[in-house]
mmCIF file of C-alpha atoms in Angstrom:
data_model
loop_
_atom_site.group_PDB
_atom_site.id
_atom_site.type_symbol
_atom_site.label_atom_id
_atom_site.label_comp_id
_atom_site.label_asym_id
_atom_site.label_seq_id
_atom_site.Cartn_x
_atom_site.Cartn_y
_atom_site.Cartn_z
ATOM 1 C CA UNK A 1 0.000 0.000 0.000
ATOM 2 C CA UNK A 2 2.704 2.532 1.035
ATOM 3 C CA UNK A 3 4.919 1.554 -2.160
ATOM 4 C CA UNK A 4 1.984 2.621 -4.271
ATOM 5 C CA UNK A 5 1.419 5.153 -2.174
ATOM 6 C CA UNK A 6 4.838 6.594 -3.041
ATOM 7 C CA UNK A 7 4.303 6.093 -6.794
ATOM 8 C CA UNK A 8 1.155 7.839 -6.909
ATOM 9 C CA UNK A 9 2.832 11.168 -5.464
ATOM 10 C CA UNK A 10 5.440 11.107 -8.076
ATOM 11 C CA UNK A 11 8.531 9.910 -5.737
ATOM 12 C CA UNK A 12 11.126 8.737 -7.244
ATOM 13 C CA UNK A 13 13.377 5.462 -6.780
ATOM 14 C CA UNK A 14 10.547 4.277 -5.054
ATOM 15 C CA UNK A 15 11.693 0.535 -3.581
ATOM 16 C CA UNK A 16 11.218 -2.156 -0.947
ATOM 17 C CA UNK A 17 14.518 -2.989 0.723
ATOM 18 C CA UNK A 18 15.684 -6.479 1.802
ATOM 19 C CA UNK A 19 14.449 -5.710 5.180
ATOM 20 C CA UNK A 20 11.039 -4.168 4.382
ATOM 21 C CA UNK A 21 11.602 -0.561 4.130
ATOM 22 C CA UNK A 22 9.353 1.171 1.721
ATOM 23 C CA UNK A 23 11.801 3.584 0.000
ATOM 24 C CA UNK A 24 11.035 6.496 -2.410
ATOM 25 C CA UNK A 25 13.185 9.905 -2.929
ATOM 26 C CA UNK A 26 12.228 13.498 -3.398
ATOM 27 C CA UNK A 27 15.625 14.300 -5.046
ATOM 28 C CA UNK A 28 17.033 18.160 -3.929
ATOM 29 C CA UNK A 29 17.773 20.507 -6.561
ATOM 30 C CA UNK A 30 21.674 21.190 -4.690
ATOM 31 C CA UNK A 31 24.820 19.090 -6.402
ATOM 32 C CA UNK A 32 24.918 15.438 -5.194
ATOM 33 C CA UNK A 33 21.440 16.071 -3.192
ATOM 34 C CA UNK A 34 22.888 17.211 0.122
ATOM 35 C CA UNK A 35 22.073 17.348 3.024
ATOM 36 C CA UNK A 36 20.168 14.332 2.684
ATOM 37 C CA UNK A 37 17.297 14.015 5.038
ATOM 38 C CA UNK A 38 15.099 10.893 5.663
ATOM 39 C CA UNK A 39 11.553 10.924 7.049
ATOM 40 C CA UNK A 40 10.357 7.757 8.707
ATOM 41 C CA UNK A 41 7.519 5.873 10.397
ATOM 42 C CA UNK A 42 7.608 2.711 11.425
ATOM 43 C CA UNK A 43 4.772 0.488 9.834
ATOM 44 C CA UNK A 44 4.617 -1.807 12.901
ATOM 45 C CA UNK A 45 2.720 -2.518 15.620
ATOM 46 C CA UNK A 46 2.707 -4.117 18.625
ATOM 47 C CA UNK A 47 -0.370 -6.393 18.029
ATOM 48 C CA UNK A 48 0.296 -10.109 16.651
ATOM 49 C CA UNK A 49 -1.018 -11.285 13.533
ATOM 50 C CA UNK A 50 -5.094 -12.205 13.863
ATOM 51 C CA UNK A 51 -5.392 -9.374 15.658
ATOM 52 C CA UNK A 52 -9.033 -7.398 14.892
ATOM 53 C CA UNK A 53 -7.652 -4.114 13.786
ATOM 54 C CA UNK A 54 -11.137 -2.650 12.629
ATOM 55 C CA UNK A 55 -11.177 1.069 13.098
ATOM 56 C CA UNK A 56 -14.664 2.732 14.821
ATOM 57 C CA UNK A 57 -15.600 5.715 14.689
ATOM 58 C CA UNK A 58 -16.991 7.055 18.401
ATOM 59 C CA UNK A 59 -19.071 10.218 19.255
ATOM 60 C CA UNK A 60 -16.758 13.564 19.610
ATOM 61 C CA UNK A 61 -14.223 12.305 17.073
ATOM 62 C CA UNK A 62 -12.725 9.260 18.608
ATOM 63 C CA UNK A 63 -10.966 7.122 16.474
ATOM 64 C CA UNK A 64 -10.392 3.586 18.015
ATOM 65 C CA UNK A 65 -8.426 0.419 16.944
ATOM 66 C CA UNK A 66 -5.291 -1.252 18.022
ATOM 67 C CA UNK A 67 -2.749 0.788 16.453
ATOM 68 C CA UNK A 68 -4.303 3.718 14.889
ATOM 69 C CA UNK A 69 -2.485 5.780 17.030
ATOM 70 C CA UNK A 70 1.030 4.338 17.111
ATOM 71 C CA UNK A 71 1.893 4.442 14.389
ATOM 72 C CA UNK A 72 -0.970 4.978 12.007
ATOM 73 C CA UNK A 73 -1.125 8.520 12.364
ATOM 74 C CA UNK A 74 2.810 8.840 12.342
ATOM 75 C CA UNK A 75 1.759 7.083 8.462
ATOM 76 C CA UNK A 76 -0.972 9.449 7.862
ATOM 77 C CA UNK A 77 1.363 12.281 8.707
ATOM 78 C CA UNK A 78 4.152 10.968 6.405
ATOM 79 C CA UNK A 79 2.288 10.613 3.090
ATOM 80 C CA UNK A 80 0.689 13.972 4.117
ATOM 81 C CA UNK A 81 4.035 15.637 3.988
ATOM 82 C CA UNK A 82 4.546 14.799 0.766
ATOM 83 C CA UNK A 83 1.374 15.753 -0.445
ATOM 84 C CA UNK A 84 1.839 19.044 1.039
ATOM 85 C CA UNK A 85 5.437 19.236 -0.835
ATOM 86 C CA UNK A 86 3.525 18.478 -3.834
ATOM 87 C CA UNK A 87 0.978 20.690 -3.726
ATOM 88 C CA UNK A 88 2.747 23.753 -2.959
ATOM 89 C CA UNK A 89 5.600 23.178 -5.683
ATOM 90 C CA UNK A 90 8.344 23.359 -2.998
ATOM 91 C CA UNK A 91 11.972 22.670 -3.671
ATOM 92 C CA UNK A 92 14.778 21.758 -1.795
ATOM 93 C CA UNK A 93 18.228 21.683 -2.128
ATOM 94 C CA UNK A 94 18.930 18.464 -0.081
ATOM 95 C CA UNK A 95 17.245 15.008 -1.387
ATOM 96 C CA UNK A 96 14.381 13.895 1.111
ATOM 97 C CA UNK A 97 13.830 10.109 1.587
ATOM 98 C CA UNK A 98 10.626 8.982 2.907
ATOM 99 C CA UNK A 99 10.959 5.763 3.973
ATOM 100 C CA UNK A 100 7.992 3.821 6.117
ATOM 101 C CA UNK A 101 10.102 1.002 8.245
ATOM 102 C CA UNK A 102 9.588 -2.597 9.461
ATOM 103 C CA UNK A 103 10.864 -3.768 12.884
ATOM 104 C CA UNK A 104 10.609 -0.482 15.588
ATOM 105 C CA UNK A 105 8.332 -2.071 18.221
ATOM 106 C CA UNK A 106 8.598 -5.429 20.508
ATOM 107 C CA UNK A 107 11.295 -7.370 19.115
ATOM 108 C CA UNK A 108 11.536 -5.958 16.112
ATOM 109 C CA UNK A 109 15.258 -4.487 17.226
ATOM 110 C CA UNK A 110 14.951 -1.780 14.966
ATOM 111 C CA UNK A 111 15.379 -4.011 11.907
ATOM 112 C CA UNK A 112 14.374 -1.916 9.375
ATOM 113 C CA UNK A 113 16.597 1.049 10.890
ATOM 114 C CA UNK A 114 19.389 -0.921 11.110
ATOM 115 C CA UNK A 115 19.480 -2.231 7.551
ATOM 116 C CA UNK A 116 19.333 1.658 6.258
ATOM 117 C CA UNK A 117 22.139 2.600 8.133
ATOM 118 C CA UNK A 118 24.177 -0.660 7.581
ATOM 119 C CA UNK A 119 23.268 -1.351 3.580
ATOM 120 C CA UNK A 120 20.479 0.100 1.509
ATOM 121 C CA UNK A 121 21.178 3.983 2.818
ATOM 122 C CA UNK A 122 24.861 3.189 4.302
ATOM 123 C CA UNK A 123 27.169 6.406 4.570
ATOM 124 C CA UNK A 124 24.224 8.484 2.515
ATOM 125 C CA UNK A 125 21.809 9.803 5.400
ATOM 126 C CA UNK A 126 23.051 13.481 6.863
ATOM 127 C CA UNK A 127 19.633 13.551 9.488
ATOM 128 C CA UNK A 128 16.827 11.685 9.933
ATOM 129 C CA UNK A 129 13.140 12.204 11.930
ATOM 130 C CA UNK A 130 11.061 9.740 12.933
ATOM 131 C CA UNK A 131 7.439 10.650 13.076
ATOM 132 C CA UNK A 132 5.822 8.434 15.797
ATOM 133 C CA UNK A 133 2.758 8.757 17.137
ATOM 134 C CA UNK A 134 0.205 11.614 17.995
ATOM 135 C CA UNK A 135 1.021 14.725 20.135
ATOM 136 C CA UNK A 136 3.700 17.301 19.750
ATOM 137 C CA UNK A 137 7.140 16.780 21.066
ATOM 138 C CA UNK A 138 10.374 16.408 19.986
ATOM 139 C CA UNK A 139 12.299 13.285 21.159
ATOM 140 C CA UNK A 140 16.090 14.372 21.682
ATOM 141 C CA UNK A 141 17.480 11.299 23.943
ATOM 142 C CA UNK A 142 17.332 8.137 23.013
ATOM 143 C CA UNK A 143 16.517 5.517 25.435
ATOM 144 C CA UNK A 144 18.921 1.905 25.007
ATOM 145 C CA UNK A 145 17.340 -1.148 26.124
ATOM 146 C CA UNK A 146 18.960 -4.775 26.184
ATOM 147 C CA UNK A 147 16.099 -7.340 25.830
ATOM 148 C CA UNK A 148 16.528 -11.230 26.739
ATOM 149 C CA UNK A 149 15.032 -14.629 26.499
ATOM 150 C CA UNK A 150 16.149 -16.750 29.200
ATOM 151 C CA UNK A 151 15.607 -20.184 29.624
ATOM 152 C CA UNK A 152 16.137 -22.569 32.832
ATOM 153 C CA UNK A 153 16.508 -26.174 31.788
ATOM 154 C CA UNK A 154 17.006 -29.534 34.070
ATOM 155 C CA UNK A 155 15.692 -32.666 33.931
ATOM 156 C CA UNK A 156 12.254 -32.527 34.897
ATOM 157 C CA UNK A 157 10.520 -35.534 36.429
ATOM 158 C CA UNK A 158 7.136 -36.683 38.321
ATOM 159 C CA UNK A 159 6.228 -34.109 40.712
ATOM 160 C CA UNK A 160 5.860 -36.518 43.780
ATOM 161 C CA UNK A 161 8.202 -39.263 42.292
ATOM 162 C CA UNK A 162 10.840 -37.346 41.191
ATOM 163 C CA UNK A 163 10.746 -34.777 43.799
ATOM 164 C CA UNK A 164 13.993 -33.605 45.306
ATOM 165 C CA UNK A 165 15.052 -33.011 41.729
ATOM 166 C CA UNK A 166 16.172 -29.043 41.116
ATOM 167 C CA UNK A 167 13.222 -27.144 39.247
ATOM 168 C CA UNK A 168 13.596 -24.616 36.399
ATOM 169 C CA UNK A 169 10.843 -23.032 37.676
ATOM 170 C CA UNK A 170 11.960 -22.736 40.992
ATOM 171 C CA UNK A 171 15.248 -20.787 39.621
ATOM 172 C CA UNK A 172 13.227 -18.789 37.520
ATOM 173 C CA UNK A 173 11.220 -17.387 40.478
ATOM 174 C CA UNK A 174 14.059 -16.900 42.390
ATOM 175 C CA UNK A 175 15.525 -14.991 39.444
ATOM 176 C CA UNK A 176 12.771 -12.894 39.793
ATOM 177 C CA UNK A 177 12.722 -12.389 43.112
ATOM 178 C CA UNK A 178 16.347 -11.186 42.958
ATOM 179 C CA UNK A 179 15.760 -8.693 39.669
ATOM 180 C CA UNK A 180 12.502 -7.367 41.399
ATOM 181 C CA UNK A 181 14.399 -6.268 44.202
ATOM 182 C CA UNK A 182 17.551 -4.393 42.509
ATOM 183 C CA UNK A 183 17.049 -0.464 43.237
ATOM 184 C CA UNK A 184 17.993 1.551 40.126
ATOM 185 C CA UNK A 185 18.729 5.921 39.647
ATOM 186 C CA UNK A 186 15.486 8.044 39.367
ATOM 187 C CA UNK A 187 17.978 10.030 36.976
ATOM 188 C CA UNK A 188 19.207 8.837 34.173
ATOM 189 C CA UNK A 189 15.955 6.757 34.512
ATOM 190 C CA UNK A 190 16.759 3.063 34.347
ATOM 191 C CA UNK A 191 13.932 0.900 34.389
ATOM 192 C CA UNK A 192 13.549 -3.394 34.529
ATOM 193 C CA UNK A 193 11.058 -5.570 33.354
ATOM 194 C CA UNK A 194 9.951 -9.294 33.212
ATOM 195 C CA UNK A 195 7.150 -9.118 30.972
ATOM 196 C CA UNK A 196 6.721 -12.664 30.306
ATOM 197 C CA UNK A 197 7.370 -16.129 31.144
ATOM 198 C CA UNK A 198 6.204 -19.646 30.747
ATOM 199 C CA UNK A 199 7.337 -22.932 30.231
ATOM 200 C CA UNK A 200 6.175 -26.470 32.181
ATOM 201 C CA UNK A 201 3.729 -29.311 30.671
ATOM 202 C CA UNK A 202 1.624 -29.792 33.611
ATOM 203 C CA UNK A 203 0.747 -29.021 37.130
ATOM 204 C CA UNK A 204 2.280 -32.906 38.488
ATOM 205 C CA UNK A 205 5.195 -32.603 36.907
ATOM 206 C CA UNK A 206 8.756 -30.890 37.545
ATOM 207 C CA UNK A 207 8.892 -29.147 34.010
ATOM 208 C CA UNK A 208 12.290 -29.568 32.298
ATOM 209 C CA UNK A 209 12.199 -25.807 30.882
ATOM 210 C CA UNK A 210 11.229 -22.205 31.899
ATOM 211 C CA UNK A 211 11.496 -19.470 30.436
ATOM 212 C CA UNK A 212 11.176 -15.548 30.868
ATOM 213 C CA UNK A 213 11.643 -12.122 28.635
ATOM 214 C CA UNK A 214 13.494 -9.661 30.628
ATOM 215 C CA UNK A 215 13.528 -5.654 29.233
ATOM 216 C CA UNK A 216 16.452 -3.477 30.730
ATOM 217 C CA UNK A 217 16.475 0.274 29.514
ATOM 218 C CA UNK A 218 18.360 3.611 29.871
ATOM 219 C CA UNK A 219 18.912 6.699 28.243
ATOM 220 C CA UNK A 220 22.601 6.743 29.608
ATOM 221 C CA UNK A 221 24.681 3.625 27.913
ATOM 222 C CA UNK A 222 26.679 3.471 31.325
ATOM 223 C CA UNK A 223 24.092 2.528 33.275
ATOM 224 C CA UNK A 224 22.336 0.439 30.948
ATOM 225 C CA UNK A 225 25.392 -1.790 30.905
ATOM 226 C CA UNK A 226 25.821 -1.647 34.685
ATOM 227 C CA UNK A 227 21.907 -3.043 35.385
ATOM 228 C CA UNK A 228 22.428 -5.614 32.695
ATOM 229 C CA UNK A 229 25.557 -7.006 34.400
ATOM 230 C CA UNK A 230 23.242 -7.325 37.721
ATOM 231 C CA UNK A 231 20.769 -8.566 36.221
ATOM 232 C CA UNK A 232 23.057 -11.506 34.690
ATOM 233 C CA UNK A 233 24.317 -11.903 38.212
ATOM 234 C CA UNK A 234 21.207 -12.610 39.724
ATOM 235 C CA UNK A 235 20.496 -15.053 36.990
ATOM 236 C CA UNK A 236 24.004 -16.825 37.880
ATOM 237 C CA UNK A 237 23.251 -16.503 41.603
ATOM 238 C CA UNK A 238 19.583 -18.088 41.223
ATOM 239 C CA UNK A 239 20.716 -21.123 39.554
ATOM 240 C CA UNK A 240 23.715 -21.848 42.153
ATOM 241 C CA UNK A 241 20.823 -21.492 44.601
ATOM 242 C CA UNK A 242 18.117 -23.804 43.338
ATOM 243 C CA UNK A 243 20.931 -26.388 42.955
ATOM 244 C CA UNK A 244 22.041 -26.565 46.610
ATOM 245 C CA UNK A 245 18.814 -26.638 47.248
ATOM 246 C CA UNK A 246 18.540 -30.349 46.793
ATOM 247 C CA UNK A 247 20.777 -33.024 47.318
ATOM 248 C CA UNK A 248 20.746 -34.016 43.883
ATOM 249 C CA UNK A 249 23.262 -34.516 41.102
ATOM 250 C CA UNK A 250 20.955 -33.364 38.648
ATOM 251 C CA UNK A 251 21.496 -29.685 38.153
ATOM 252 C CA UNK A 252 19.672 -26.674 36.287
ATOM 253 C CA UNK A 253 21.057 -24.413 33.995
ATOM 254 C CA UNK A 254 20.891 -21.254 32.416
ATOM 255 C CA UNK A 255 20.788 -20.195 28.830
ATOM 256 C CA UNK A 256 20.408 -16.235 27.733
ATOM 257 C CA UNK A 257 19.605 -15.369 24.325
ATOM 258 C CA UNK A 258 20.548 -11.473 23.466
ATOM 259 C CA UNK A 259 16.840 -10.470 21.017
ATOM 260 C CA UNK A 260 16.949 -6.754 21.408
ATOM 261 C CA UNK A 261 19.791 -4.529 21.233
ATOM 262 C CA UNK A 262 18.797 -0.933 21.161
ATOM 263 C CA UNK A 263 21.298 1.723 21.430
ATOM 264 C CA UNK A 264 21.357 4.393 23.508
ATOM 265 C CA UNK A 265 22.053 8.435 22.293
ATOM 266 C CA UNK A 266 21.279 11.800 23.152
ATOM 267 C CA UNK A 267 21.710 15.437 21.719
ATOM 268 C CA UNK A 268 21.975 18.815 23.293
ATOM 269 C CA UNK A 269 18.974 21.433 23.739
ATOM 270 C CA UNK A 270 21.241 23.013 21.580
ATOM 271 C CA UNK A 271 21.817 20.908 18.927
ATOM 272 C CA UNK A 272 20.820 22.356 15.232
ATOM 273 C CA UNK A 273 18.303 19.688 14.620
ATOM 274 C CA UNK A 274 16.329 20.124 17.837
ATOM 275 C CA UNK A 275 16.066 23.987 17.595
ATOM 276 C CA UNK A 276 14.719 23.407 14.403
ATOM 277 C CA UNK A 277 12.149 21.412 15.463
ATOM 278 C CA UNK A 278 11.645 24.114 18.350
ATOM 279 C CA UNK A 279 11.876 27.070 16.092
ATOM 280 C CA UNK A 280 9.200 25.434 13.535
ATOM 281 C CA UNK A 281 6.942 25.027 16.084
ATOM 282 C CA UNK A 282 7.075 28.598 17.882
ATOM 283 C CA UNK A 283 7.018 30.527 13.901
ATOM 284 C CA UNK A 284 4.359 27.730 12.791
ATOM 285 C CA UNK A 285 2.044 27.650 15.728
ATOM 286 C CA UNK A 286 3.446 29.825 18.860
ATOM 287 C CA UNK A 287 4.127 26.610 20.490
ATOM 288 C CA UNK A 288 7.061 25.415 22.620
ATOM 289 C CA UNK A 289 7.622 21.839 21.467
ATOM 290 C CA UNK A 290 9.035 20.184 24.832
ATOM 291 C CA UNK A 291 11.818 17.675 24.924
ATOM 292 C CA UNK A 292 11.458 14.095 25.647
ATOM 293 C CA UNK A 293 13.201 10.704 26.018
ATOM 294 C CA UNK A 294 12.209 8.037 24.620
ATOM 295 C CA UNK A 295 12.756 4.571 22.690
ATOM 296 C CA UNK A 296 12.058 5.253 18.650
ATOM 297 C CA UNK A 297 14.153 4.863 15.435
ATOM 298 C CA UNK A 298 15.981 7.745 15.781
ATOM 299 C CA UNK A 299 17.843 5.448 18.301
ATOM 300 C CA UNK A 300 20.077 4.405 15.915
ATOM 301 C CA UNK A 301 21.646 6.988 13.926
ATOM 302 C CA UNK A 302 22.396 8.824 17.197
ATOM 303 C CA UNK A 303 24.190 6.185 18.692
ATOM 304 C CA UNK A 304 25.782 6.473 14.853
ATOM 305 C CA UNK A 305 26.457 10.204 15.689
ATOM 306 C CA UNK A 306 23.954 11.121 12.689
ATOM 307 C CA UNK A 307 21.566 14.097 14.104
ATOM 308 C CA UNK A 308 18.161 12.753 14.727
ATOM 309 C CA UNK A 309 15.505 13.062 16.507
ATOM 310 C CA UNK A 310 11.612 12.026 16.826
ATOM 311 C CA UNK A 311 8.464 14.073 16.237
ATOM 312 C CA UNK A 312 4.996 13.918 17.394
ATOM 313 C CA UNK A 313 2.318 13.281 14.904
ATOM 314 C CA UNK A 314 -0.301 15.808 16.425
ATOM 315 C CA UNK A 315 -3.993 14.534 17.429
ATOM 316 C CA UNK A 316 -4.015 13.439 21.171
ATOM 317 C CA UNK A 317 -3.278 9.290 21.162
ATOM 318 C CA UNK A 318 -4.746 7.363 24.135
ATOM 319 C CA UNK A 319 -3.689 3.342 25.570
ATOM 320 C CA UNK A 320 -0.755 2.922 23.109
ATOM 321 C CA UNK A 321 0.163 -0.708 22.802
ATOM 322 C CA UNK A 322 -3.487 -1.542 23.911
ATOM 323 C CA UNK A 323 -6.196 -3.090 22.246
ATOM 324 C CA UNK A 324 -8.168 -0.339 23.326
ATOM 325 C CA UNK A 325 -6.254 2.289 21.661
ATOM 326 C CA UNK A 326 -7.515 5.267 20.601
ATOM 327 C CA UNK A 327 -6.699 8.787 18.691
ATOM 328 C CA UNK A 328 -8.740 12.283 18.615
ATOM 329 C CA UNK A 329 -7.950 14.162 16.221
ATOM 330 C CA UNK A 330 -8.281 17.603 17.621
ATOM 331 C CA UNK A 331 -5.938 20.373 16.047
ATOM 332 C CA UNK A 332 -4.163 17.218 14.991
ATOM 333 C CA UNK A 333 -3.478 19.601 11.801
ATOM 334 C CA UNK A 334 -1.328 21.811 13.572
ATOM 335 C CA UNK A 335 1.202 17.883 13.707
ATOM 336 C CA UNK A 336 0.937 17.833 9.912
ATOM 337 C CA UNK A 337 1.875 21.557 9.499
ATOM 338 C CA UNK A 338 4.798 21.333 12.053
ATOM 339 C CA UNK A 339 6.196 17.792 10.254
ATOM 340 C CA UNK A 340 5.689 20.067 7.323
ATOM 341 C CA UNK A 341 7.741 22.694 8.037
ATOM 342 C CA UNK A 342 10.296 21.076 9.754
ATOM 343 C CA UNK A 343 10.890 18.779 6.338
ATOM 344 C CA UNK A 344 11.432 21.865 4.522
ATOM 345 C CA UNK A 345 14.044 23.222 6.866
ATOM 346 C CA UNK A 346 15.971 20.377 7.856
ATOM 347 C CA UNK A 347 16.344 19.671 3.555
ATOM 348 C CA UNK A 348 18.641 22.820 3.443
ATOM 349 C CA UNK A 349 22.463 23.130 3.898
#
């Protein structure tokens, strides 16, 4: 849809990466197209496939469906860019590439951002923005996160004939306990997270695997690496434990699978890119786009040292990542006119 999309408003070089990136260029009228600026929004969602994703309209404007705010509207707002462009015959000197990506949310591990910078855009991309979501802000620091799958395995057995055996689900709980009681700094904000787990094959018998998905983030790379090593630690320490537990030679083990790498980056209040996001807000609309942290695409050309940052779409989104999600449009046109405007300035030398 987005590929013809892009053909229909007359982009150029309009492609589909290896990854999944819907490609298509606005070239600049300058020599060699620089600076060249990319506009993305991720094309993923959180929701797994089978998911109802039918759209209702409510009373006062609501739109709701899972989605529609994150990142639907960042989609809405990118083709409407380009429309705008269009429309009002603008030229700029530097080459725009709009590109809607795969692989920003869940375990995605910014797939689709990592194969621009690392093959089909390598060494080409001066800036990039990342429209995601509703609202007005301008992301600035990136927040890193280290995601894991970790598995306890033994030998499982009959829960009352086999018992005295050590129990992957024992160690898992007492991993648990252990990460669920590390303190972490308020500032840099450093957060931890088991957000699932499972494993077992029934309630009478010791299971022979269990497993959990553990979420570490920060915006400061430091600290991100320093939780990560306690959390490995208490993984370590809750398998010695479960294991002299019981006078067994059967043991328990630990495996840890590294599925999310995001790195972490950050620019100054001061840095070009983010007053131009401020300044097209206060000429545009009078408005004082704040400064955030979060975790987007613009994760990865900053920790690349490429100047980047993430915009609001405009509209007011509700219960992101929910199945009850939900977007109201608002003055949502005053997004469209600051993405807009901030294309146009960020395309110049």
């Amino acid at each position: 849809v987005l590929r013809k999309v892009f053909l229909d408003q007359g982009l150029k070089n309009v492609r589909v990466d290896r990854a999944g990136n819907v490609l298509g260029d606005r070239p600049g009228t300058a020599s060699g197209g620089r600076p060249r600026l990319v506009i993305a929004s991720h094309l993923d969602t959180v929701f797994p496939e089978g998911t109802p994703v039918k759209v209702t309209r409510e009373p006062g404007g609501t739109l709701r469906g899972p989605g529609i705010g994150d990142n639907c509207r960042g989609l809405a707002v990118l083709t409407a860019v380009i429309r705008a462009l269009n429309a009002g015959g603008v030229q700029t000197p530097g080459t725009i590439t709009f590109v809607a990506n795969v692989g920003e949310e869940g375990l995605g591990d910014l797939r689709g951002v990592k194969a621009l910078f690392g093959e089909t855009l390598k060494g080409q991309v001066d800036r990039l923005v990342s429209i995601d979501g509703g609202g007005l802000f301008v992301t600035n620091i990136g927040v890193g996160s280290h995601r894991y799958r970790v598995t306890f395995t033994g030998p499982g057995g009959h829960s009352f004939g086999a018992f005295g055996l050590p129990n992957p689900a024992n160690a898992l709980g007492r991993a648990i306990a252990k990460i669920a009681d590390m303190q972490v700094p308020a500032n840099p904000r450093t957060t931890f997270n088991v957000g699932r787990i499972g494993g077992g094959t029934s309630v009478n018998a010791i299971p022979a695997e269990a497993w959990m998905e553990i979420d570490v983030r920060s915006s400061d790379p430091a600290q991100l690496s320093a939780v990560d090593a306690r959390v490995q630690a208490a993984l370590d320490a809750a398998v010695t434990e479960e294991n002299r537990r019981w006078r067994s030679s059967a043991r328990v083990a630990v495996r840890k699978e590294l599925v999310g790498d995001r790195p972490a980056g950050s620019l100054p209040a001061t840095a070009p890119i983010v007053q131009a996001v401020q300044a097209a807000g206060q000429a545009l609309l009078g408005l004082a786009i704040p400064l955030s942290e979060g975790s987007t695409d613009a994760n990865l050309p900053l920790s690349l040292g490429i100047p980047a940052v993430a915009i609001g779409g405009g509209g007011d989104g509700n219960d992101a990542h929910a199945t009850t999600e939900s977007w109201v449009s608002g003055e949502s046109w005053k997004g469209t006119q600051h993405a807009v405007l901030v294309t146009v300035l960020l395309a110049q030398p």
